[in-house]
Short mmCIF file of C-alpha atoms in Angstrom, two decimals:
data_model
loop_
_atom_site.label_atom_id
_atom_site.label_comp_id
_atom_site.label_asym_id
_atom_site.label_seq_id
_atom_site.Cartn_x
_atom_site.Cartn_y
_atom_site.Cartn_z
CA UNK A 81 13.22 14.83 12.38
CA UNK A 82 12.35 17.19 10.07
CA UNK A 83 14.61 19.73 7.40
CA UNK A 84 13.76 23.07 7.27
CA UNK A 85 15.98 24.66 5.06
CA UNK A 86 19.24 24.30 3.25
CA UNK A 87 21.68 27.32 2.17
CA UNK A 88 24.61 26.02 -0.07
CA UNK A 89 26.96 27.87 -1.86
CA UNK A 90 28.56 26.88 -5.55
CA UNK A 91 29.13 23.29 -5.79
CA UNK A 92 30.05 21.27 -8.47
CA UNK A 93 26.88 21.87 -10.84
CA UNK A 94 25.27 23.48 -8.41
CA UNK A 95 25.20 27.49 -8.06
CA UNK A 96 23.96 29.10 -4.55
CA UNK A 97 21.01 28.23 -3.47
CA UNK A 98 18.55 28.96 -0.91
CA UNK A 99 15.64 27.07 -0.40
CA UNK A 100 13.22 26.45 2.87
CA UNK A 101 11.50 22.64 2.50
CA UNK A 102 7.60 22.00 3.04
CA UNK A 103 6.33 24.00 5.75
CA UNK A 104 2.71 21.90 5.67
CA UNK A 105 2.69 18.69 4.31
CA UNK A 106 -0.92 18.98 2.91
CA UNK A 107 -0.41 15.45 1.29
CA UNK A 108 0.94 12.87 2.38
CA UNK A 109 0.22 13.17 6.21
CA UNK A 110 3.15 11.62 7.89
CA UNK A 111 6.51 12.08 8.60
CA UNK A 112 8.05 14.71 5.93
CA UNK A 113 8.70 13.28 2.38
CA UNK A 114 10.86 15.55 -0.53
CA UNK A 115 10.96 13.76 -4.43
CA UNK A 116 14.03 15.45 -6.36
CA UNK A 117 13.13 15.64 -10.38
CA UNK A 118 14.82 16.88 -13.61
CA UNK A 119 16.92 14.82 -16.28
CA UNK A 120 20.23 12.91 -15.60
CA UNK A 121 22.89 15.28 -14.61
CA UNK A 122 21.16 17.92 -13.39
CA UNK A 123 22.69 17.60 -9.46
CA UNK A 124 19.87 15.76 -8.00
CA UNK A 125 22.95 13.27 -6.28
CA UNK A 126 24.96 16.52 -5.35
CA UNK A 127 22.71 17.57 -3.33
CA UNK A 128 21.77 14.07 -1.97
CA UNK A 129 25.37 13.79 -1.05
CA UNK A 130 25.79 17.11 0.39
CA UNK A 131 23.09 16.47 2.90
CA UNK A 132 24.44 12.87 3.53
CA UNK A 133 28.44 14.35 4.01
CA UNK A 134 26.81 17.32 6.62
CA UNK A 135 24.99 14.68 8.69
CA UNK A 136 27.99 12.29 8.98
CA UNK A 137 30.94 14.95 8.99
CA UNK A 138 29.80 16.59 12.40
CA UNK A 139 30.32 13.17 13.81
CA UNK A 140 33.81 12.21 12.19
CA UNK A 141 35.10 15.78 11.64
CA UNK A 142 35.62 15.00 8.29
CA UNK A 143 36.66 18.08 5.64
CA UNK A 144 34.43 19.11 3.09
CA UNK A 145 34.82 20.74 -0.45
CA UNK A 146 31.54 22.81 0.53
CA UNK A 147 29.98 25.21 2.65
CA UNK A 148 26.71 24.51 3.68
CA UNK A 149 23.55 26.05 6.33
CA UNK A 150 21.08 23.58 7.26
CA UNK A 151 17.91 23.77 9.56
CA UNK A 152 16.12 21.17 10.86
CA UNK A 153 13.89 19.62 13.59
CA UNK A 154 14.64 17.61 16.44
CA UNK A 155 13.35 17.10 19.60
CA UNK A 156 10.83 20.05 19.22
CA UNK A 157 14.38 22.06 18.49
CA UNK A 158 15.53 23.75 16.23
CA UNK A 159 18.70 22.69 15.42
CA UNK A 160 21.40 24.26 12.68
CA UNK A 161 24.52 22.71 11.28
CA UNK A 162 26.80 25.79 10.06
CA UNK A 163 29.95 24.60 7.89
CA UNK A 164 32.39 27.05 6.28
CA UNK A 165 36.35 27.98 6.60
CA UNK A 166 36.76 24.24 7.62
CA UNK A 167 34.86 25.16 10.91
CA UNK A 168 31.67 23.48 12.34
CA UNK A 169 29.07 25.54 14.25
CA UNK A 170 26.15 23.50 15.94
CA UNK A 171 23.21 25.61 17.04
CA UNK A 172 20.04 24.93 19.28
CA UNK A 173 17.02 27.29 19.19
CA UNK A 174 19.62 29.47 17.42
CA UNK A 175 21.97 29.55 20.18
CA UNK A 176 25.77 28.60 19.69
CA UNK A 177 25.79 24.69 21.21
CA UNK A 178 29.45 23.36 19.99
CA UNK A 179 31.66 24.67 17.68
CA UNK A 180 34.63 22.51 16.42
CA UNK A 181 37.14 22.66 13.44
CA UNK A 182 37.25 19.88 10.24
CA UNK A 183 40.32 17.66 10.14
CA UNK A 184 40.86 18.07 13.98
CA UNK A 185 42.82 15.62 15.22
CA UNK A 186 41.78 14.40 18.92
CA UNK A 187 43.16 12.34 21.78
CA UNK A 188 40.80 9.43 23.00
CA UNK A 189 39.29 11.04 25.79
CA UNK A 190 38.36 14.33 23.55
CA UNK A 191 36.85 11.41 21.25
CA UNK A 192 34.76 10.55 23.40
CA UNK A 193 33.24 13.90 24.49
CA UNK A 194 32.66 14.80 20.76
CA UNK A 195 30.81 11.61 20.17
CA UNK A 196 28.80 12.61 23.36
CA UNK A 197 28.03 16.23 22.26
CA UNK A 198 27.03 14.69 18.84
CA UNK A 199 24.89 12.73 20.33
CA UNK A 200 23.04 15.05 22.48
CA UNK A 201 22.76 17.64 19.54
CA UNK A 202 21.36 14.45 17.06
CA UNK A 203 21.96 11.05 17.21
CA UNK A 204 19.62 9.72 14.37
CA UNK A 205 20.78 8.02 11.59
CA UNK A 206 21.61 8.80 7.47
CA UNK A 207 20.54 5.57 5.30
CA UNK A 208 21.35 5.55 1.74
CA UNK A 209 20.10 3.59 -0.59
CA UNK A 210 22.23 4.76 -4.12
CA UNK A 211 23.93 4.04 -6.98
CA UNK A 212 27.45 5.19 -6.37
CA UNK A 213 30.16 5.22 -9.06
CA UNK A 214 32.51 7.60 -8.01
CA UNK A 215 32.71 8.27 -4.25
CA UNK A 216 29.98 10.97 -4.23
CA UNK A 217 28.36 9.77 -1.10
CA UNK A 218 30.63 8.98 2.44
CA UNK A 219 31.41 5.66 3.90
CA UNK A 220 30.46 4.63 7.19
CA UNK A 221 33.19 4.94 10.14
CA UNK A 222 36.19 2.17 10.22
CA UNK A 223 35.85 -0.74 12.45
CA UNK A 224 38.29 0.89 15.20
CA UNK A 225 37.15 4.66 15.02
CA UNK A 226 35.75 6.02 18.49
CA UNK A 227 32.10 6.90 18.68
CA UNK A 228 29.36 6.33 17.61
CA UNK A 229 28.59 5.50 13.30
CA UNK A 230 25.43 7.81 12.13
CA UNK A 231 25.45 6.42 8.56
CA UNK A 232 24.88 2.82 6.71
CA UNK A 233 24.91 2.72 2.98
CA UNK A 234 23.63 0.31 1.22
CA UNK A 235 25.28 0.88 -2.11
CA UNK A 236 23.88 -0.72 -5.11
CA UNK A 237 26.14 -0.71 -7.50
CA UNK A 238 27.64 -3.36 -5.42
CA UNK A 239 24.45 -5.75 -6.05
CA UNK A 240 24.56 -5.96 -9.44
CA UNK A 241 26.14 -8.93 -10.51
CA UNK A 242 26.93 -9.95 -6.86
CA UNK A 243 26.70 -13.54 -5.56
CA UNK A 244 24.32 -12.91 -2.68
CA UNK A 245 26.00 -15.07 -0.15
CA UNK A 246 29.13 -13.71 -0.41
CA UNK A 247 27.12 -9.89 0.42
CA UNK A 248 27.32 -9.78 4.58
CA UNK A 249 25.21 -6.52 4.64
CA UNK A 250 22.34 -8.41 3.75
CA UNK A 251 23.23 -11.14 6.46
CA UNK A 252 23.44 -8.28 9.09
CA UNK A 253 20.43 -6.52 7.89
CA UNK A 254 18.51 -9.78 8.06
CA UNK A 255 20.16 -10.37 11.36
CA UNK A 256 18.71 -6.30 12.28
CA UNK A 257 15.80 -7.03 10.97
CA UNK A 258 14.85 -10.66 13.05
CA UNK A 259 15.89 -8.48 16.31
CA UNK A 260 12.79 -5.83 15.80
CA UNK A 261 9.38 -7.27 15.99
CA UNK A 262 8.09 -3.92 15.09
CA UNK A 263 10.03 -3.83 11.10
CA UNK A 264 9.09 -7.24 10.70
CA UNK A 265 5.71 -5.85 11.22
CA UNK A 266 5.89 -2.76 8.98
CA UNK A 267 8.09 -5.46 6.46
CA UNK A 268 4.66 -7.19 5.91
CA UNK A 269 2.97 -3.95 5.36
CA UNK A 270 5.35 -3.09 2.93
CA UNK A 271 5.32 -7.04 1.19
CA UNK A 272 1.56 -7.10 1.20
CA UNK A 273 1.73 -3.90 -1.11
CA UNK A 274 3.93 -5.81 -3.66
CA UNK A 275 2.04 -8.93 -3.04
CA UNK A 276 4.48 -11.31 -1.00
CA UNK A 277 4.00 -12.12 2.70
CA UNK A 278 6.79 -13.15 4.85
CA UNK A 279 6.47 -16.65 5.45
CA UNK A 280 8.44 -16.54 8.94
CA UNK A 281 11.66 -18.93 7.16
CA UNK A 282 15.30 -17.56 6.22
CA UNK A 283 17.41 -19.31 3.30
CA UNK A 284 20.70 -20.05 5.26
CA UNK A 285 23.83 -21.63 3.43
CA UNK A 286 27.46 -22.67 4.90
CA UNK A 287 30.33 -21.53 2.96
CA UNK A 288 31.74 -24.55 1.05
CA UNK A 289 35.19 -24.70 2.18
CA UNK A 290 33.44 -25.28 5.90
CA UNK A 291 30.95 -27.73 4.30
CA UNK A 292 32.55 -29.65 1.47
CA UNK A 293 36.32 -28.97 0.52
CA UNK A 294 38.98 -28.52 2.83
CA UNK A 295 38.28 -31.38 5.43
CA UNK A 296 38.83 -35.32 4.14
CA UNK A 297 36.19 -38.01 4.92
CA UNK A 298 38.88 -40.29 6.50
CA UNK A 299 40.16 -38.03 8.95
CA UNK A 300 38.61 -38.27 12.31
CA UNK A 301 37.84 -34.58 13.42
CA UNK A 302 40.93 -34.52 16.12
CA UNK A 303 43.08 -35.36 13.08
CA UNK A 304 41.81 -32.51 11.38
CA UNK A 305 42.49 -30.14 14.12
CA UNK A 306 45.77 -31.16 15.26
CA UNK A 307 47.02 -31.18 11.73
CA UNK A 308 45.65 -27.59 11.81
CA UNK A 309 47.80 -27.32 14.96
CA UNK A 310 50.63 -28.80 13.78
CA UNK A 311 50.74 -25.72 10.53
CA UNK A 312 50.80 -23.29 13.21
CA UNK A 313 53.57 -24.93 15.13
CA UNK A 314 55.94 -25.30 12.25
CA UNK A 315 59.21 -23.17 12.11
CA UNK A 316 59.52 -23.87 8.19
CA UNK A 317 56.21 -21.45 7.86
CA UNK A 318 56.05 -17.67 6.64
CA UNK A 319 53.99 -15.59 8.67
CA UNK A 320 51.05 -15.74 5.68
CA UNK A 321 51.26 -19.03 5.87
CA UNK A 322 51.34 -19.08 9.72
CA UNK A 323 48.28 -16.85 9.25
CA UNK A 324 46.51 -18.71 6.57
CA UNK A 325 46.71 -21.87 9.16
CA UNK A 326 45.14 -20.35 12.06
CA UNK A 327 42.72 -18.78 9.77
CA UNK A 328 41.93 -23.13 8.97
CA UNK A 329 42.11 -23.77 12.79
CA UNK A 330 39.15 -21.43 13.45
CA UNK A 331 37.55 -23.46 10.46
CA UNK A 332 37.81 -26.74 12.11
CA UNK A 333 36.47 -25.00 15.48
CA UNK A 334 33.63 -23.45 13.51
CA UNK A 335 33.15 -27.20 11.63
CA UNK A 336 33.31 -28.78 15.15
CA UNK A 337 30.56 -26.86 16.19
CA UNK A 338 28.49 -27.34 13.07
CA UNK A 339 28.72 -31.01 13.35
CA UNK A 340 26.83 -31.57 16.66
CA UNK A 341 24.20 -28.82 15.55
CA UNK A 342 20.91 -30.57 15.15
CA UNK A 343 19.44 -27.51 13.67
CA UNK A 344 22.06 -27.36 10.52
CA UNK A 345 23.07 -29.08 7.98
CA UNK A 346 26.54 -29.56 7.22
CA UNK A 347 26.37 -29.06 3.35
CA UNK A 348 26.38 -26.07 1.05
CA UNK A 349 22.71 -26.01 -0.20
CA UNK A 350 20.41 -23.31 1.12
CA UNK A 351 18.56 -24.54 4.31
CA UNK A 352 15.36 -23.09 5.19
CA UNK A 353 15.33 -22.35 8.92
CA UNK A 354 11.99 -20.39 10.95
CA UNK A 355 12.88 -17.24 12.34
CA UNK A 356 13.22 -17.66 16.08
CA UNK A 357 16.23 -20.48 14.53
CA UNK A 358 17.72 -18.01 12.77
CA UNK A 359 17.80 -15.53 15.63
CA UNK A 360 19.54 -18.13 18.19
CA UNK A 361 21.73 -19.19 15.58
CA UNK A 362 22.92 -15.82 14.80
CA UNK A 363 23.60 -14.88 18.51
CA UNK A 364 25.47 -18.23 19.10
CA UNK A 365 27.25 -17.42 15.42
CA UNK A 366 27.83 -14.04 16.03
CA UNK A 367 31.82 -14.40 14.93
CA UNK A 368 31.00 -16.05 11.75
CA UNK A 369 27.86 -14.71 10.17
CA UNK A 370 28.51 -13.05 7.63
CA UNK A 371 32.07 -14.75 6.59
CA UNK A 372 31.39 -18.43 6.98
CA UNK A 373 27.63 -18.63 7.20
CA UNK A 374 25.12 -16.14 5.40
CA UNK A 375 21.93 -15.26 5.35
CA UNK A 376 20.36 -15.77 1.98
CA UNK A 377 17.21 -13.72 2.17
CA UNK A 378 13.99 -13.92 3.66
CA UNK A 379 11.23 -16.80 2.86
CA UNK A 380 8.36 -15.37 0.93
CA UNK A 381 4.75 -16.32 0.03
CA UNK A 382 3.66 -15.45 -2.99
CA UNK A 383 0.05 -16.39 -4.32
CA UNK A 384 -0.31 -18.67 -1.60
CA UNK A 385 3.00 -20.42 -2.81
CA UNK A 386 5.63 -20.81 -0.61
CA UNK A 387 8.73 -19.55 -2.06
CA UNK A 388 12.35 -19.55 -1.04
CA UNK A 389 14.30 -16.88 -1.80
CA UNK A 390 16.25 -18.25 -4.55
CA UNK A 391 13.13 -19.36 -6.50
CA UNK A 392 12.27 -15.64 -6.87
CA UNK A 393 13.04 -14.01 -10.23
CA UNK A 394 16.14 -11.92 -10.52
CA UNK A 395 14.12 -8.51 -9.86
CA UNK A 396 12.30 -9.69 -7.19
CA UNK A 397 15.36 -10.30 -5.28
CA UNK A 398 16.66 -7.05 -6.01
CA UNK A 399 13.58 -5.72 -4.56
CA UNK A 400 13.73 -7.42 -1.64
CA UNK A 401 16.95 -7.15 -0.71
CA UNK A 402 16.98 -3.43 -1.18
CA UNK A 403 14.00 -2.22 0.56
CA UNK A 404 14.71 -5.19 3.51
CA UNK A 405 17.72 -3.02 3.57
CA UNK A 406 16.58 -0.27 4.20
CA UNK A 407 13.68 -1.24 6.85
CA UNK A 408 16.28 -3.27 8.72
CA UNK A 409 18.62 -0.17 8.92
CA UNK A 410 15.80 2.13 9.93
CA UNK A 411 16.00 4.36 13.23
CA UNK A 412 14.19 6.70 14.80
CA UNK A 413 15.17 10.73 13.51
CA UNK A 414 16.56 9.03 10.47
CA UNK A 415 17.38 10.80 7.30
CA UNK A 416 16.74 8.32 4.24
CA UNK A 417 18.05 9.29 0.92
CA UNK A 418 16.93 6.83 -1.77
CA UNK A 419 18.18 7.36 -5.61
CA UNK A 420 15.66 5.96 -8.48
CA UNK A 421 13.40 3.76 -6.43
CA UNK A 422 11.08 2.85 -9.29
CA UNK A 423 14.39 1.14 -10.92
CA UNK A 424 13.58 -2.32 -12.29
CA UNK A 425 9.74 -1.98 -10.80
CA UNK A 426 6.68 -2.83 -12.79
CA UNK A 427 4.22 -0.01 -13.03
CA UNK A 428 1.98 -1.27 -10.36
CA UNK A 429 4.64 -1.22 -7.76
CA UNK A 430 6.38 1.86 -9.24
CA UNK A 431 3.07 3.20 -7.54
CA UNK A 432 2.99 1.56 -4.47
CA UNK A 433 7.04 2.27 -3.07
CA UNK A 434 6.85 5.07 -2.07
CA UNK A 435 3.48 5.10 -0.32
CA UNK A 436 4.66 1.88 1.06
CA UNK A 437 8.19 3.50 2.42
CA UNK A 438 6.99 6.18 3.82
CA UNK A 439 4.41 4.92 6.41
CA UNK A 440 7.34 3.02 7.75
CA UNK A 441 9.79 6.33 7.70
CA UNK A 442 6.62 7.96 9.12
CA UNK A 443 6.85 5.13 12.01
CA UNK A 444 10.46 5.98 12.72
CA UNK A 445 9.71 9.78 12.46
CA UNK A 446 11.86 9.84 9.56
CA UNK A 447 12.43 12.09 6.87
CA UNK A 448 12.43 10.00 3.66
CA UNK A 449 14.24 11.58 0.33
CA UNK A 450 14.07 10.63 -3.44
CA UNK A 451 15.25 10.91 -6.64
CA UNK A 452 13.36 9.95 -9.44
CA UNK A 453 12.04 10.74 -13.49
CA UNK A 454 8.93 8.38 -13.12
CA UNK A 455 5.56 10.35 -12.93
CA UNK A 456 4.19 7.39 -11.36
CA UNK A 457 6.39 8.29 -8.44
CA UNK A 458 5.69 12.07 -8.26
CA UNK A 459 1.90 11.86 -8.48
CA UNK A 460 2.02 10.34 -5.05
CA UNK A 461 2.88 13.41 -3.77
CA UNK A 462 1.89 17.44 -3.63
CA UNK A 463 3.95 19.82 -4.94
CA UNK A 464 4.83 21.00 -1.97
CA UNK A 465 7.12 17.91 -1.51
CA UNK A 466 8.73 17.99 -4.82
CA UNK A 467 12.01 20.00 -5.63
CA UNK A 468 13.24 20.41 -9.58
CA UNK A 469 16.75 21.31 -10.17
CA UNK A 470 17.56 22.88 -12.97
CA UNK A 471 21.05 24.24 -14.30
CA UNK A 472 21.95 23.94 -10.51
CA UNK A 473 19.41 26.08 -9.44
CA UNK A 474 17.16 24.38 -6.86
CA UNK A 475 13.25 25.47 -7.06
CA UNK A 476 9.81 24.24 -5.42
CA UNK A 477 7.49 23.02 -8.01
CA UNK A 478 4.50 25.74 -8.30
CA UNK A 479 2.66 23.10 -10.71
CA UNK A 480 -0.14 20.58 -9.41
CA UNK A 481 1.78 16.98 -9.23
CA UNK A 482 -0.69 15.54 -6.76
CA UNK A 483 -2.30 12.51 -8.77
CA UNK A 484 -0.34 13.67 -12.20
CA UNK A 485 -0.49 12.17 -15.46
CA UNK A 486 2.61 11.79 -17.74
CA UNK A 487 1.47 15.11 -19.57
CA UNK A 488 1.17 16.71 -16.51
CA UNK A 489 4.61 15.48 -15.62
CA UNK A 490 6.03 16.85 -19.00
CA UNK A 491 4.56 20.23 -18.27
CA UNK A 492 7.14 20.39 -15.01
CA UNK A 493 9.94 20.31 -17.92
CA UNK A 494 10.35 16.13 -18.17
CA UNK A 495 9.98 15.81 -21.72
CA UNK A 496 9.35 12.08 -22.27
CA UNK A 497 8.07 11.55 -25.92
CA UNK A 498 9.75 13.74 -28.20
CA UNK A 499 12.63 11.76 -29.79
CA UNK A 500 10.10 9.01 -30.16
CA UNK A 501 7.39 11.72 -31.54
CA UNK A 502 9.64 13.01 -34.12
CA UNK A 503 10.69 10.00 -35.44
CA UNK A 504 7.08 9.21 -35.14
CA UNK A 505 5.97 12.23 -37.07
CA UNK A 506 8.88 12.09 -39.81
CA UNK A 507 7.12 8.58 -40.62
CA UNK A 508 3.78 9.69 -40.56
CA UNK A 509 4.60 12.48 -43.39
CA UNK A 510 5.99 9.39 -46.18
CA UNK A 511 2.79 7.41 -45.90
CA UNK A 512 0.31 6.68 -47.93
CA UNK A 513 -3.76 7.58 -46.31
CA UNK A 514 -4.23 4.37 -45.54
CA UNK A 515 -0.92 3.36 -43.82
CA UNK A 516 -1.74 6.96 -41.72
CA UNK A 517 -4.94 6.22 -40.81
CA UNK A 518 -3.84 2.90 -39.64
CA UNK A 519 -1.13 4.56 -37.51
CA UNK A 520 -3.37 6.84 -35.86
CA UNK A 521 -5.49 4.54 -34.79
CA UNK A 522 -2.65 2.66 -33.31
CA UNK A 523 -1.42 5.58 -30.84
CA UNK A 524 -2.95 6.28 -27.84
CA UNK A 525 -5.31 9.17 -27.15
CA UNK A 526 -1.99 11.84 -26.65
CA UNK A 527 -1.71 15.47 -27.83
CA UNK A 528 0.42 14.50 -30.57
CA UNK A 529 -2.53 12.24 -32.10
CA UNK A 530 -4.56 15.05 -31.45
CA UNK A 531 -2.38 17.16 -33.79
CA UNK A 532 -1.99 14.55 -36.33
CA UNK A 533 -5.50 13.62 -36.40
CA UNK A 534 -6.64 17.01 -36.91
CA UNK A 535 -4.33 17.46 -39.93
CA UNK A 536 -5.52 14.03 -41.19
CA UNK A 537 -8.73 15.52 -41.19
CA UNK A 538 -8.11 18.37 -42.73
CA UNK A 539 -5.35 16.82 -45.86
CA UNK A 540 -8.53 14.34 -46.51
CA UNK A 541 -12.06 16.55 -45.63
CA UNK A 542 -13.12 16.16 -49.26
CA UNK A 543 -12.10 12.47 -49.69
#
């Protein structure tokens, strides 16, 4: 899977564009890789979106606001996803393969074929991994829609403040994730960069209203379910209550269940449970992960500790939950469109992400996408793999970025320093020698020192 180019017309901040994507990746080798730069605001998500709405409308049909041209790989094809007038045109080696209209509303049968034809043209998969405020990016299909879902978005404005156990994605990623041996190896790849290993244990918990609440000690458990039975039964109920009791009576069944399970506990504390556990557990489960039981996150070993996943620190988690994400939602031919992946990363691993994602993308033949303002992200790559967008115009980067400093980052047009500088500099100019000399020495060796120095210098030659 590999883009080609993309041809959009005016959209939102951005004006028509026109751009072909890395013909030779010189550096990294791999699977193809494309880091999005400029300031906040600049339509780094519009296009991001754009991409992610093409990819996923051909499959549901879905309008867009937008026309939109774009080439790509697949299958040693060339393939080419035409949208304008509210019409779709699929190509193949620049032949006409389906053509179909937006909004089209189809019987169940005609369902079906479309998913097939899909399918045939490219049934990879669009992962996001963003921060979405406002509905920029689109949601993956409803439970009861025909066909087949090409997207899962792991939104992350959603994990911010968010009780982990009550988050199912993370249960079914986890659950994803146990069922391929080959993520769990490219996991520890990934881990081993950031220094964790996977210690081969999941943090499980029961919901408390299974565990703790709803059920009293002196009841025998046939008590408990026919007085279940008996709510259902009872002509004085409304149908929300009616519903509220069965929704108890699958409780019991569940608790039941629980209580002649030698591998679980039934209490509300985290349990640590080995993988293989988990796995059986999940497939006997299946109906209630993610509602009544959850999967915490992954056991970890850090520094030869062994750590659960709740005695990681708050960023940790966040790390590890979104790029376990991500891994467990990887397919082959996937597009992957990350926003700000250095966010809440220390500077060694604001280094080692992106190498680290992309040899598993490059596993899964993947194309992996970014968004970022960190240098530390960019220098991974050559310029040939970095697009700046600027007033919603959408050009290649002609300077080097390949190993870049954050002065050769500023020279793309990411000014990082000068607020700070001229506060810096309005300072400097109401000292006193000493209290300048004293400052100088205290900045690092930048070009503004450089300047300052030199009139230092020059203010005090004789003195």
């Amino acid at each position: 899977m590999k883009i080609i180019q993309i041809k959009i017309n005016e959209y939102k901040i951005l004006k028509n564009n026109s751009f072909k994507l890395n013909g030779k990746q010189l550096f990294p080798k791999g699977a193809q890789i494309l880091g999005l730069i400029w300031p906040n605001g600049s339509g780094k998500t519009t296009l991001c979106s754009m991409i992610s709405w093409i990819f996923q409308s051909i499959s549901t049909r879905t309008d867009l606001d937008f026309d939109i041209h774009i080439k790509f790989e697949f299958n040693n094809d060339l393939r080419e996803i035409i949208y304008k007038d509210n019409t779709f045109e699929l190509l193949i080696n620049c032949e006409l393969y389906y053509k179909f209209k937006s909004g089209s509303r189809l019987n169940k049968k005609d369902k079906e074929i479309h998913n097939d034809k899909i399918n045939v043209f490219w049934n990879g998969k669009i992962l996001l991994s963003t921060f979405e405020t406002n509905w920029e990016y689109p949601n993956e299909k409803p439970y009861n829609y025909i066909g087949d879902d090409h997207l899962t978005k792991y939104d992350l404005a959603g994990l911010y403040g968010k009780n982990s156990y009550s988050y199912p994605s993370i249960t079914n990623g986890i659950i994803r994730f146990l069922k391929n041996s080959s993520k769990q190896n490219i996991a520890n790849i990934f881990l081993e960069q950031m220094w964790f290993q996977l210690s081969g244990y999941i943090d499980l918990k029961i919901v408390r209203n299974i565990a703790d609440i709803i059920y009293e000690p002196s009841l025998s458990d046939e008590d408990k379910f026919w007085l279940t039975k008996e709510c259902i039964n009872s002509r004085h109920y409304t149908p929300e209550k009616v519903r509220e009791a069965k929704k108890k009576e699958k409780e019991v069944t569940l608790y039941n269940k629980l209580l002649n399970d030698s591998r679980l506990r039934l209490d509300s504390d985290s349990q640590s449970l080995s993988f293989s556990d988990v796995l059986n557990i999940s497939n006997e489960y299946s109906e209630y992960m993610g509602k009544y039981i959850f999967l915490n996150g992954l056991g970890l070993i850090k520094d030869d500790v062994n750590l659960s996943f709740e005695e990681l620190s708050s960023w940790e988690k966040f790390l590890i939950i979104r790029y376990i994400s991500i891994l467990s939602g990887l397919e082959k031919d996937s597009i992957v469109i990350i926003e700000e992946p250095e966010n809440h990363l220390n500077p060694k691993w604001r280094e080692l992400v992106i190498p680290a994602l992309h040899k598993a993308t490059t596993e899964f033949n993947s194309t992996l996408i970014f968004t970022t303002h960190d240098y530390r992200i960019i220098r991974y790559l050559h310029n040939n793999c970095v697009l700046k967008i600027s007033k919603g115009v959408i050009n290649k980067v002609a300077e080097p970025t390949l190993l870049c400093d954050e002065f050769d980052f500023e020279s793309i047009g990411e000014k990082t320093l000068p607020f700070v500088y001229k506060e810096l500099k309005e300072t400097y100019y109401t000292m006193e020698k000493k209290e300048k000399a004293e400052l100088l020495n205290a900045m690092c060796n930048v070009e503004e020192k450089i300047f300052l120095r030199k009139q230092f210098l020059e203010n005090y030659e004789n003195n």
